Coordinates of C-alpha atoms in Angstrom, one line a residue:
M1 CA 0.0 0.0 0.0
T2 CA 1.4 3.4 -0.9
E3 CA 0.5 6.4 1.2
Y4 CA 0.0 9.8 -0.3
G5 CA 2.3 9.1 -3.2
R6 CA 5.4 8.6 -1.1
G7 CA 6.2 5.3 -2.7
P8 CA 5.6 1.7 -1.7
G9 CA 5.5 0.5 1.8
S10 CA 3.2 0.7 4.8
E11 CA 3.2 2.8 7.9
P12 CA 0.6 3.6 10.4
W13 CA -2.0 6.3 9.5
H14 CA -1.1 8.9 12.3
P15 CA -3.6 11.6 13.3
Q16 CA -1.0 14.3 12.9
D17 CA -0.8 13.6 9.2
P18 CA -2.2 16.6 7.4
L19 CA -4.4 14.5 5.2
Y20 CA -5.6 12.3 8.0
G21 CA -9.4 11.8 7.5
D22 CA -9.6 13.7 4.2
G23 CA -10.2 10.6 2.0
G24 CA -13.2 9.1 3.9
W25 CA -15.6 6.9 2.1
E26 CA -16.3 9.5 -0.6
G27 CA -12.9 9.5 -2.2
Q28 CA -11.0 12.4 -3.6
H29 CA -10.3 13.5 -7.3
A30 CA -6.8 14.1 -8.0
Q31 CA -6.2 17.4 -9.7
Q32 CA -4.5 17.3 -13.1
G33 CA -0.8 17.2 -12.6
Q34 CA -1.1 15.9 -9.0
R35 CA -0.7 12.5 -7.6
S36 CA -3.7 10.3 -6.9
P37 CA -4.2 9.6 -3.2
Y38 CA -4.9 6.0 -4.2
G39 CA -2.4 5.0 -6.8
G40 CA 0.4 7.5 -6.4
L41 CA 0.3 8.3 -10.2
P42 CA -1.0 11.3 -12.0
Q43 CA -4.5 11.0 -13.4
H44 CA -5.5 11.8 -17.0
H45 CA -8.9 12.2 -18.4
P46 CA -8.7 12.3 -22.2
Q47 CA -12.4 11.8 -22.5
E48 CA -15.5 12.1 -20.3
P49 CA -15.6 8.9 -18.2
Q50 CA -18.5 6.6 -18.5
Y51 CA -20.0 4.8 -15.5
G52 CA -21.5 1.4 -15.2
D53 CA -23.6 -0.1 -12.6
W54 CA -22.7 -2.6 -9.9
N55 CA -23.7 -5.5 -12.1
G56 CA -20.7 -5.1 -14.3
Q57 CA -22.7 -3.6 -17.2
H58 CA -20.5 -0.9 -18.7
Q59 CA -21.5 2.0 -20.7
P60 CA -20.1 2.3 -24.2
G61 CA -16.5 3.5 -24.2
H62 CA -15.6 1.8 -20.9
D63 CA -12.8 -0.7 -21.2
A64 CA -13.8 -3.7 -19.0
Q65 CA -10.5 -5.4 -19.5
H66 CA -8.7 -2.8 -17.4
H67 CA -11.2 -2.8 -14.5
P68 CA -9.1 -2.7 -11.4
Y69 CA -11.0 -5.7 -9.9
D70 CA -10.1 -7.9 -12.8
Q71 CA -6.4 -7.6 -12.2
E72 CA -6.2 -10.3 -9.5
P73 CA -7.5 -13.8 -10.2
G74 CA -9.9 -15.1 -7.8
A75 CA -11.0 -11.6 -6.6
P76 CA -14.7 -11.3 -6.3
R77 CA -16.5 -9.2 -8.9
Y78 CA -19.1 -6.6 -8.0
D79 CA -21.8 -8.4 -9.9
E80 CA -21.2 -11.5 -7.8
E81 CA -20.8 -9.8 -4.4
Y82 CA -23.6 -7.4 -4.8
A83 CA -26.1 -9.5 -6.7
G84 CA -29.6 -8.6 -6.1
H85 CA -28.9 -5.0 -5.3
A86 CA -30.6 -2.3 -7.3
P87 CA -28.5 -0.4 -9.7
Q88 CA -27.1 2.9 -8.3
Q89 CA -25.9 6.0 -9.9
F90 CA -22.7 7.6 -8.9
P91 CA -21.5 11.1 -9.4
Q92 CA -18.7 12.1 -11.7
G93 CA -15.4 10.7 -10.7
G94 CA -16.5 7.0 -10.4
W95 CA -15.0 3.9 -11.9
D96 CA -13.5 4.5 -15.3
A97 CA -12.5 0.8 -16.0
T98 CA -9.0 2.0 -17.1
G99 CA -7.2 0.6 -14.1
T100 CA -5.7 4.0 -13.5
H101 CA -8.3 5.5 -11.2
G102 CA -11.1 4.0 -9.2
Q103 CA -13.5 5.6 -6.8
V104 CA -14.6 3.6 -3.8
P105 CA -18.2 2.3 -4.2
Y106 CA -19.5 4.1 -1.1
A107 CA -20.9 7.6 -0.8
A108 CA -19.0 9.9 1.6
D109 CA -20.4 10.4 5.0
P110 CA -19.8 14.0 6.0
G111 CA -20.0 13.1 9.8
D112 CA -17.4 10.4 9.5
P113 CA -14.0 11.6 10.8
Y114 CA -12.3 8.4 9.9
G115 CA -12.6 8.3 6.1
Q116 CA -9.7 6.4 4.5
R117 CA -8.4 5.4 1.1
P118 CA -9.5 2.2 -0.6
V119 CA -7.2 -0.7 -0.6
A120 CA -6.9 -2.9 -3.7
Y121 CA -8.2 -6.4 -3.4
G122 CA -5.7 -9.1 -3.4
G123 CA -2.4 -8.8 -1.6
E124 CA -2.3 -9.1 2.2
Q125 CA -2.0 -5.8 3.9
P126 CA -0.4 -5.2 7.3
D127 CA -2.8 -4.6 10.3
L128 CA -2.3 -1.0 11.1
Y129 CA -4.8 -1.0 14.0
G130 CA -3.5 -3.9 16.0
T131 CA -1.6 -1.9 18.6
E132 CA -3.3 -0.6 21.7
E133 CA -2.2 3.0 21.0
A134 CA -3.6 3.0 17.4
Y135 CA -6.9 4.4 16.5
P136 CA -9.7 2.0 15.6
P137 CA -10.3 1.2 11.9
P138 CA -13.0 3.2 10.0
V139 CA -16.4 1.6 9.8
P140 CA -18.4 1.7 6.6
P141 CA -21.4 4.0 6.7
G142 CA -23.9 1.1 6.5
R143 CA -22.4 -0.6 9.5
R144 CA -22.1 2.4 11.9
R145 CA -24.3 2.8 14.9
P146 CA -25.9 6.2 15.4
G147 CA -24.1 8.3 18.0
P148 CA -22.8 11.7 18.7
G149 CA -20.2 13.2 16.4
P150 CA -16.7 14.1 17.5
E151 CA -17.9 17.5 18.3
A152 CA -20.3 16.2 20.9
A153 CA -19.6 17.5 24.4
E154 CA -18.3 15.2 27.1
P155 CA -21.0 14.0 29.5
A156 CA -21.2 16.2 32.5
E157 CA -19.9 14.8 35.7
E158 CA -22.4 14.1 38.3
E159 CA -22.4 16.5 41.2
P160 CA -21.6 14.8 44.5
D161 CA -24.5 14.4 46.9
V162 CA -23.4 16.7 49.7
L163 CA -25.7 15.2 52.3
G164 CA -24.8 11.6 51.7
G165 CA -25.9 10.6 48.2
D166 CA -27.4 7.3 47.4
G167 CA -24.9 5.3 49.4
V168 CA -22.9 4.1 46.3
D169 CA -19.2 3.9 46.9
T170 CA -17.8 5.9 44.0
D171 CA -14.3 4.5 44.5
D172 CA -15.5 0.9 43.9
A173 CA -17.6 1.9 40.9
E174 CA -14.6 3.6 39.2
E175 CA -12.4 0.6 39.8
A176 CA -14.9 -1.7 38.2
E177 CA -15.2 0.4 35.0
P178 CA -12.7 -0.5 32.2
P179 CA -10.4 2.2 31.1
T180 CA -11.9 4.4 28.4
R181 CA -10.3 5.6 25.2
R182 CA -9.8 9.0 26.7
E183 CA -7.9 7.5 29.6
R184 CA -5.8 5.5 27.1
R185 CA -5.0 8.8 25.4
G186 CA -3.5 10.2 28.6
K187 CA -6.4 12.0 30.4
K188 CA -6.3 11.4 34.1
P189 CA -9.2 9.5 35.5
V190 CA -11.7 11.4 37.7
K191 CA -10.7 11.2 41.3
S192 CA -12.9 10.3 44.1
K193 CA -15.3 12.9 45.4
K194 CA -15.5 11.4 48.9
G195 CA -12.8 13.7 50.4
R196 CA -14.3 16.8 48.8
T197 CA -17.8 15.8 50.0
G198 CA -16.6 15.7 53.6
C199 CA -14.8 19.1 53.3
A200 CA -18.0 20.6 51.8
C201 CA -20.0 19.3 54.6
M202 CA -17.5 20.7 57.1
V203 CA -17.5 24.2 55.4
V204 CA -21.3 24.3 55.4
V205 CA -21.4 23.3 59.1
L206 CA -18.8 25.9 60.1
V207 CA -20.4 28.7 58.1
F208 CA -23.9 28.0 59.3
G209 CA -22.7 27.5 62.9
G210 CA -20.6 30.7 62.8
G211 CA -23.5 32.7 61.4
L212 CA -25.7 31.5 64.2
G213 CA -23.0 32.2 66.8
G214 CA -22.4 35.7 65.5
L215 CA -26.1 36.4 65.3
G216 CA -26.5 35.2 68.9
Y217 CA -23.6 37.3 70.2
F218 CA -24.8 40.5 68.6
G219 CA -28.4 39.8 69.7
W220 CA -27.1 39.4 73.3
K221 CA -25.1 42.6 73.1
F222 CA -28.1 44.5 71.7
Y223 CA -30.3 43.2 74.5
Q224 CA -27.6 44.1 77.1
N225 CA -27.3 47.6 75.7
R226 CA -31.0 48.2 75.5
F227 CA -32.4 46.4 78.5
G228 CA -29.6 44.9 80.5
A229 CA -27.9 46.5 83.5
A230 CA -24.6 48.3 82.8
P231 CA -21.5 46.5 84.0
D232 CA -20.5 47.8 87.5
Y233 CA -18.1 47.0 90.2
A234 CA -19.3 46.3 93.8
G235 CA -18.0 48.1 96.9
S236 CA -16.1 51.3 97.5
G237 CA -12.8 50.3 95.9
N238 CA -9.9 48.0 96.3
G239 CA -7.6 50.4 98.2
H240 CA -5.4 51.5 95.2
Q241 CA -5.7 55.3 94.9
V242 CA -5.6 57.1 91.6
T243 CA -5.8 60.8 90.6
V244 CA -8.3 61.7 87.9
E245 CA -8.5 65.2 86.3
I246 CA -11.9 66.3 85.2
P247 CA -11.9 69.1 82.6
K248 CA -14.1 72.1 82.7
D249 CA -17.7 71.8 81.5
A250 CA -17.3 68.0 81.2
G251 CA -20.6 66.1 81.1
G252 CA -21.6 62.8 82.7
W253 CA -20.5 60.6 79.8
E254 CA -17.1 62.3 79.6
I255 CA -16.5 62.1 83.3
G256 CA -17.5 58.4 83.2
G257 CA -15.1 57.8 80.3
K258 CA -12.2 59.2 82.3
L259 CA -13.1 57.2 85.4
K260 CA -13.4 54.1 83.3
Q261 CA -10.0 54.8 81.7
A262 CA -8.4 55.2 85.1
G263 CA -10.0 51.9 86.3
V264 CA -12.3 53.6 88.9
V265 CA -15.6 52.4 87.4
E266 CA -16.3 49.5 85.2
S267 CA -18.4 51.3 82.6
S268 CA -19.4 54.9 81.7
A269 CA -23.1 53.9 81.5
A270 CA -23.1 52.7 85.1
F271 CA -21.6 56.1 86.2
V272 CA -24.1 58.1 84.2
S273 CA -26.9 56.0 85.7
A274 CA -25.6 56.6 89.3
L275 CA -25.0 60.3 88.5
Q276 CA -28.7 60.7 87.4
A277 CA -29.9 58.8 90.4
N278 CA -28.1 61.1 92.9
P279 CA -30.0 64.4 93.6
R280 CA -26.6 66.3 93.9
G281 CA -25.0 64.7 90.9
K282 CA -25.1 67.8 88.8
S283 CA -22.9 69.7 91.3
I284 CA -19.8 67.8 90.4
Q285 CA -17.2 70.3 89.3
D286 CA -14.0 70.2 87.3
G287 CA -10.7 69.6 89.0
V288 CA -8.5 66.8 90.3
Y289 CA -10.1 64.0 92.3
T290 CA -8.4 61.3 94.4
L291 CA -10.4 58.1 94.0
E292 CA -9.9 54.3 94.3
K293 CA -9.8 51.7 91.6
Q294 CA -12.8 49.3 91.1
M295 CA -15.4 51.4 92.8
S296 CA -19.1 51.0 92.3
A297 CA -20.5 53.9 90.2
A298 CA -22.7 55.0 93.1
S299 CA -19.8 55.1 95.6
A300 CA -17.6 57.0 93.0
V301 CA -20.3 59.7 92.7
E302 CA -20.6 60.1 96.5
L303 CA -16.9 60.4 96.9
M304 CA -16.6 63.0 94.1
L305 CA -19.3 65.1 95.9
S306 CA -17.3 65.0 99.1
P307 CA -14.5 67.6 99.7
K308 CA -12.2 64.8 100.8
S309 CA -11.8 63.7 97.2
R310 CA -10.9 67.1 95.8
S311 CA -7.2 67.5 95.3
N312 CA -7.3 70.7 93.2
L313 CA -5.1 73.7 93.8
I314 CA -7.5 76.3 95.2
I315 CA -6.5 79.9 94.6
A316 CA -8.5 82.1 96.9
E317 CA -9.8 85.5 96.1
G318 CA -7.4 88.3 97.0
L319 CA -4.2 86.1 97.2
R320 CA -1.0 87.9 96.1
N321 CA 1.2 86.2 93.5
T322 CA 3.9 85.4 96.1
A323 CA 1.4 83.2 97.9
V324 CA 0.2 81.6 94.7
Y325 CA 3.8 80.7 93.6
T326 CA 4.4 79.0 97.0
L327 CA 1.3 76.9 96.6
V328 CA 2.2 75.8 93.0
D329 CA 5.7 74.8 94.2
K330 CA 4.4 72.6 96.9
R331 CA 1.8 71.0 94.6
L332 CA 4.4 70.3 91.8
G333 CA 7.0 69.1 94.3
V334 CA 9.6 71.5 93.0
P335 CA 12.1 73.6 95.0
A336 CA 10.8 76.8 96.6
G337 CA 11.1 79.8 94.3
T338 CA 10.9 77.8 91.1
T339 CA 7.6 79.1 89.9
A340 CA 8.4 82.7 90.9
R341 CA 11.6 82.6 88.8
V342 CA 9.6 81.3 85.8
A343 CA 7.1 84.1 86.2
R344 CA 9.8 86.8 86.2
K345 CA 11.6 85.3 83.2
D346 CA 8.8 84.2 80.9
Y347 CA 5.8 86.4 81.9
K348 CA 5.6 87.8 78.3
H349 CA 5.1 84.3 76.9
L350 CA 2.3 83.2 79.3
G351 CA -0.6 84.7 77.4
L352 CA -1.0 88.2 78.8
P353 CA -3.1 90.6 76.7
A354 CA -1.4 93.5 75.0
W355 CA -2.9 96.0 77.4
A356 CA -1.2 94.2 80.3
L357 CA 2.3 94.6 79.0
N358 CA 5.0 97.3 79.2
H359 CA 4.0 99.0 82.5
A360 CA 6.7 100.7 84.5
Q361 CA 7.7 100.2 88.1
L362 CA 5.8 97.0 88.5
K363 CA 6.7 94.6 91.4
D364 CA 5.2 91.6 89.5
P365 CA 3.9 91.8 85.9
L366 CA 1.6 88.8 86.5
E367 CA -0.1 90.3 89.6
G368 CA -3.8 90.3 89.0
F369 CA -3.7 87.6 86.3
L370 CA -3.5 84.5 88.5
Y371 CA -7.2 84.2 88.6
P372 CA -8.8 82.8 91.8
S373 CA -10.3 79.4 90.9
S374 CA -9.8 75.7 91.3
Y375 CA -7.0 74.2 89.2
A376 CA -6.0 70.6 88.4
V377 CA -2.4 70.7 89.4
T378 CA -0.5 67.5 90.0
K379 CA 3.1 66.4 90.2
G380 CA 4.8 66.1 86.8
Q381 CA 3.4 69.3 85.4
K382 CA 5.6 72.2 84.5
P383 CA 5.2 75.6 86.3
E384 CA 4.8 77.3 82.9
A385 CA 1.8 75.1 82.1
V386 CA 0.1 76.0 85.4
L387 CA 0.7 79.7 85.0
K388 CA -0.6 79.7 81.5
K389 CA -3.8 78.0 82.6
M390 CA -4.3 80.7 85.3
V391 CA -3.6 83.6 82.9
S392 CA -5.9 82.1 80.3
Q393 CA -8.7 81.9 82.8
A394 CA -8.2 85.5 84.0
T395 CA -8.1 86.8 80.4
A396 CA -11.3 85.0 79.5
K397 CA -13.1 86.3 82.6
F398 CA -12.0 89.9 81.9
Q399 CA -13.2 89.7 78.4
E400 CA -16.5 88.2 79.6
L401 CA -17.1 91.1 82.1
G402 CA -16.0 93.8 79.6
V403 CA -13.0 95.1 81.6
E404 CA -11.3 96.4 78.4
S405 CA -14.3 98.1 76.8
R406 CA -15.7 99.8 79.9
A407 CA -12.5 101.3 81.5
R408 CA -12.8 104.8 79.9
S409 CA -16.5 105.1 80.8
L410 CA -15.4 105.0 84.4
G411 CA -12.9 107.8 84.0
L412 CA -9.9 105.5 83.8
D413 CA -7.1 105.5 81.1
N414 CA -7.1 101.8 80.4
P415 CA -8.2 98.4 81.6
W416 CA -5.0 98.0 83.5
Q417 CA -6.2 100.7 85.9
L418 CA -9.6 99.1 86.2
L419 CA -8.0 95.9 87.2
T420 CA -5.9 97.8 89.8
V421 CA -9.1 99.4 91.2
A422 CA -10.7 95.9 91.5
S423 CA -7.6 94.7 93.4
L424 CA -7.9 97.6 95.9
A425 CA -11.6 96.9 96.5
Q426 CA -10.7 93.2 97.0
A427 CA -7.9 94.0 99.5
E428 CA -9.9 96.5 101.6
G429 CA -13.4 94.9 101.4
T430 CA -14.4 92.4 104.1
S431 CA -17.4 91.0 102.4
H432 CA -18.9 90.7 99.0
D433 CA -21.5 93.3 99.8
D434 CA -18.7 95.9 100.4
F435 CA -17.1 95.8 97.0
R436 CA -19.4 98.3 95.2
K437 CA -19.0 100.9 98.1
M438 CA -15.3 100.2 98.3
A439 CA -14.9 100.9 94.6
E440 CA -16.8 104.2 94.9
V441 CA -14.4 105.2 97.7
V442 CA -11.5 104.6 95.3
Y443 CA -13.1 106.6 92.5
N444 CA -14.0 109.5 94.7
R445 CA -10.5 109.8 96.3
L446 CA -8.9 109.7 92.9
E447 CA -10.4 113.0 92.1
P448 CA -7.5 115.4 92.3
D449 CA -9.5 118.3 93.8
N450 CA -11.7 116.3 96.2
P451 CA -12.0 118.1 99.6
Q452 CA -11.3 115.0 101.7
T453 CA -8.0 113.5 100.5
Y454 CA -7.1 115.8 97.6
G455 CA -6.2 113.0 95.3
R456 CA -4.5 110.6 97.8
L457 CA -5.9 107.1 98.2
E458 CA -4.2 106.4 101.6
F459 CA -4.9 102.6 101.6
D460 CA -3.0 100.5 104.2
S461 CA -3.2 97.6 101.8
T462 CA -0.8 99.2 99.3
Y463 CA 1.9 99.6 102.0
N464 CA 1.4 96.1 103.1
Y465 CA 1.8 94.9 99.5
V466 CA 5.2 96.5 99.2
K467 CA 6.3 95.0 102.5
N468 CA 4.6 91.7 101.7
Q469 CA 2.7 91.7 105.0
S470 CA -0.8 92.1 106.4
K471 CA -0.6 94.3 109.4
I472 CA -3.4 96.6 110.7
D473 CA -1.6 98.5 113.4
L474 CA 0.2 101.0 111.3
S475 CA 1.0 104.5 112.4
I476 CA 0.3 107.4 110.0
A477 CA 3.9 108.7 110.5
E478 CA 5.4 105.5 109.4
L479 CA 3.1 105.2 106.4
R480 CA 3.8 108.7 105.1
K481 CA 7.6 108.4 105.4
Y482 CA 8.0 105.3 103.2
D483 CA 8.9 106.3 99.6
N484 CA 7.6 103.8 97.2
P485 CA 5.3 104.1 94.2
Y486 CA 3.0 101.5 95.6
N487 CA 2.6 103.4 99.0
T488 CA -0.5 105.4 98.4
Y489 CA 0.2 107.4 101.6
F490 CA 3.3 108.8 100.0
S491 CA 2.3 108.9 96.3
K492 CA -0.9 110.3 94.8
G493 CA -3.2 108.3 92.5
L494 CA -3.3 104.6 91.8
P495 CA -0.3 102.3 92.4
P496 CA 1.6 101.1 89.3
G497 CA -0.5 97.9 89.1
P498 CA -2.8 95.5 90.9
I499 CA -1.8 94.5 94.5
D500 CA -3.6 91.1 94.5
N501 CA -5.8 88.8 92.3
P502 CA -9.3 90.1 92.5
G503 CA -12.3 87.7 92.1
E504 CA -15.4 88.1 90.1
E505 CA -17.4 90.0 92.8
A506 CA -14.6 92.5 93.2
L507 CA -14.4 93.0 89.4
R508 CA -18.1 93.5 89.2
G509 CA -17.9 96.1 92.1
A510 CA -15.2 98.0 90.2
L511 CA -17.3 97.9 87.0
D512 CA -20.5 99.0 88.8
P513 CA -19.7 101.2 91.9
T514 CA -22.3 102.9 94.1
H515 CA -22.8 106.7 93.8
D516 CA -23.6 107.6 97.4
G517 CA -20.7 109.9 98.1
W518 CA -18.6 107.6 100.3
Y519 CA -15.0 108.6 101.1
Y520 CA -14.1 106.7 104.3
F521 CA -14.5 103.2 105.6
I522 CA -13.5 101.1 108.6
S523 CA -14.0 97.5 109.5
M524 CA -15.3 97.1 113.0
D525 CA -15.3 93.3 113.5
G526 CA -13.1 92.3 110.6
K527 CA -16.1 90.9 108.7
T528 CA -18.0 94.0 107.7
S529 CA -17.1 97.6 106.9
K530 CA -18.8 100.9 107.8
F531 CA -18.7 103.7 105.3
T532 CA -18.8 107.5 105.9
K533 CA -18.7 110.6 103.8
T534 CA -16.8 113.0 106.0
L535 CA -13.6 112.9 108.0
E536 CA -15.5 113.8 111.2
D537 CA -17.8 110.8 110.9
H538 CA -14.8 108.6 110.2
E539 CA -13.0 109.8 113.3
K540 CA -15.9 108.8 115.5
L541 CA -15.9 105.3 114.2
V542 CA -12.1 105.1 114.7
N543 CA -12.4 106.1 118.4
E544 CA -15.3 103.6 118.8
W545 CA -13.1 100.8 117.4
N546 CA -10.1 101.7 119.6
A547 CA -12.3 101.6 122.7
S548 CA -13.6 98.2 121.8
R549 CA -10.0 96.9 121.5
K550 CA -9.1 98.1 125.0
K551 CA -12.0 96.2 126.5
N552 CA -10.8 93.0 125.0

């Protein structure tokens, strides 16, 4: 058998051959000048070929002596093998009885991918399909069983039954099946689904169980937040003290958050609940509190309402700066004099307003600006930070009261002088009710042509400020001989600056003095003051006071 005109000999028909499957049962015409796929020789058609039927009856012009099936003795003829079959007509290109070209006697099947060339009857041909790796031989169209073509899709693999299937062991079933053609070609057999089935079940269980667990957790948290009691410690603490700073204007939730962060209460919600349940809960102020860890919310509220828990630095009204510096040093645990040195060196960088700067002959530029209040001062803080906080609070209060805007309406040159008037009223007044009258005394004496003092203030408090003392038994002779701008017995007008730190009531008294004509005052019991308009009335009160002292 020759293959594709390459000469005699036989070799397997391999699928990678470019003409593999092109012959089929329908045969191919060799183009003129090309080799025939059946005989390996070029074909010539000098005349229109004539066709005969399967009974050996040839049309005129057909040479029966050169019929290819008559070349071998003993080969069956078509009229013997196909006797009884009805004559059939074949298209152009059939048997020409020349022995040079013969078309196979079967019509081509377009769906047959295994069409092959005819083999001449006679000589024994090698079995090209005997090996296991070879493709099966083509089957004639009449003997084929209907089935899907080569383009038919592979049967879909059955999905594993996730919940157990029908109980068939897929491993045994696969072992029993013979290897298929696809497996012989090299495709790996389908592996068992048993392991994947178990994993799928496990994933489903985990996902479903995790979803239920998460839903239950969030449901429980929602119930606790909405309807359950807030987490809370029991008792009044475990004995470990902590210091907590509460900022100004802090609400219940903010306070509770700071206490929880310090370990005092277990939850902010519990503290807010206890704060609302206590009738005095709204009176908790800002500052530093000394509490204990793991306190019940109710006990924490009670302790914060008690003065025992307050550890703020309290600056009383009327304190001089020298006393404030000493208190700050003690609270910070720094050497004495540390805060005073910082004040002298850095006073311009502590937040003073512009109108408080550049005044001559001042004893302390910060005097009057360490506002009386409660401050959260603890060890570890810097003196600069504490002083800045005090100056900031004083400046805010002065702006709130209108110290800067109302100074000139009171006959003063600037707000600095108004602050000085307030400090004098604070120093000489003995009660909050005295401040308005005391402020009027200052304004009246400042009049340069007043008939009582002629422009002199003559306040003992100014002399005591210079001496850093608080004496009341001072002789007039001593007072008038001491030359100092702060000594109002020696110098006319206001001192160079404030002599203490006035509180809000003294500031309001300086802003809104009385207009009753007061020039003199005296404190009879150290708690209240009596005011007079003339020197004669004042002398009577002085004699009365001296007599009361002799009796005691």
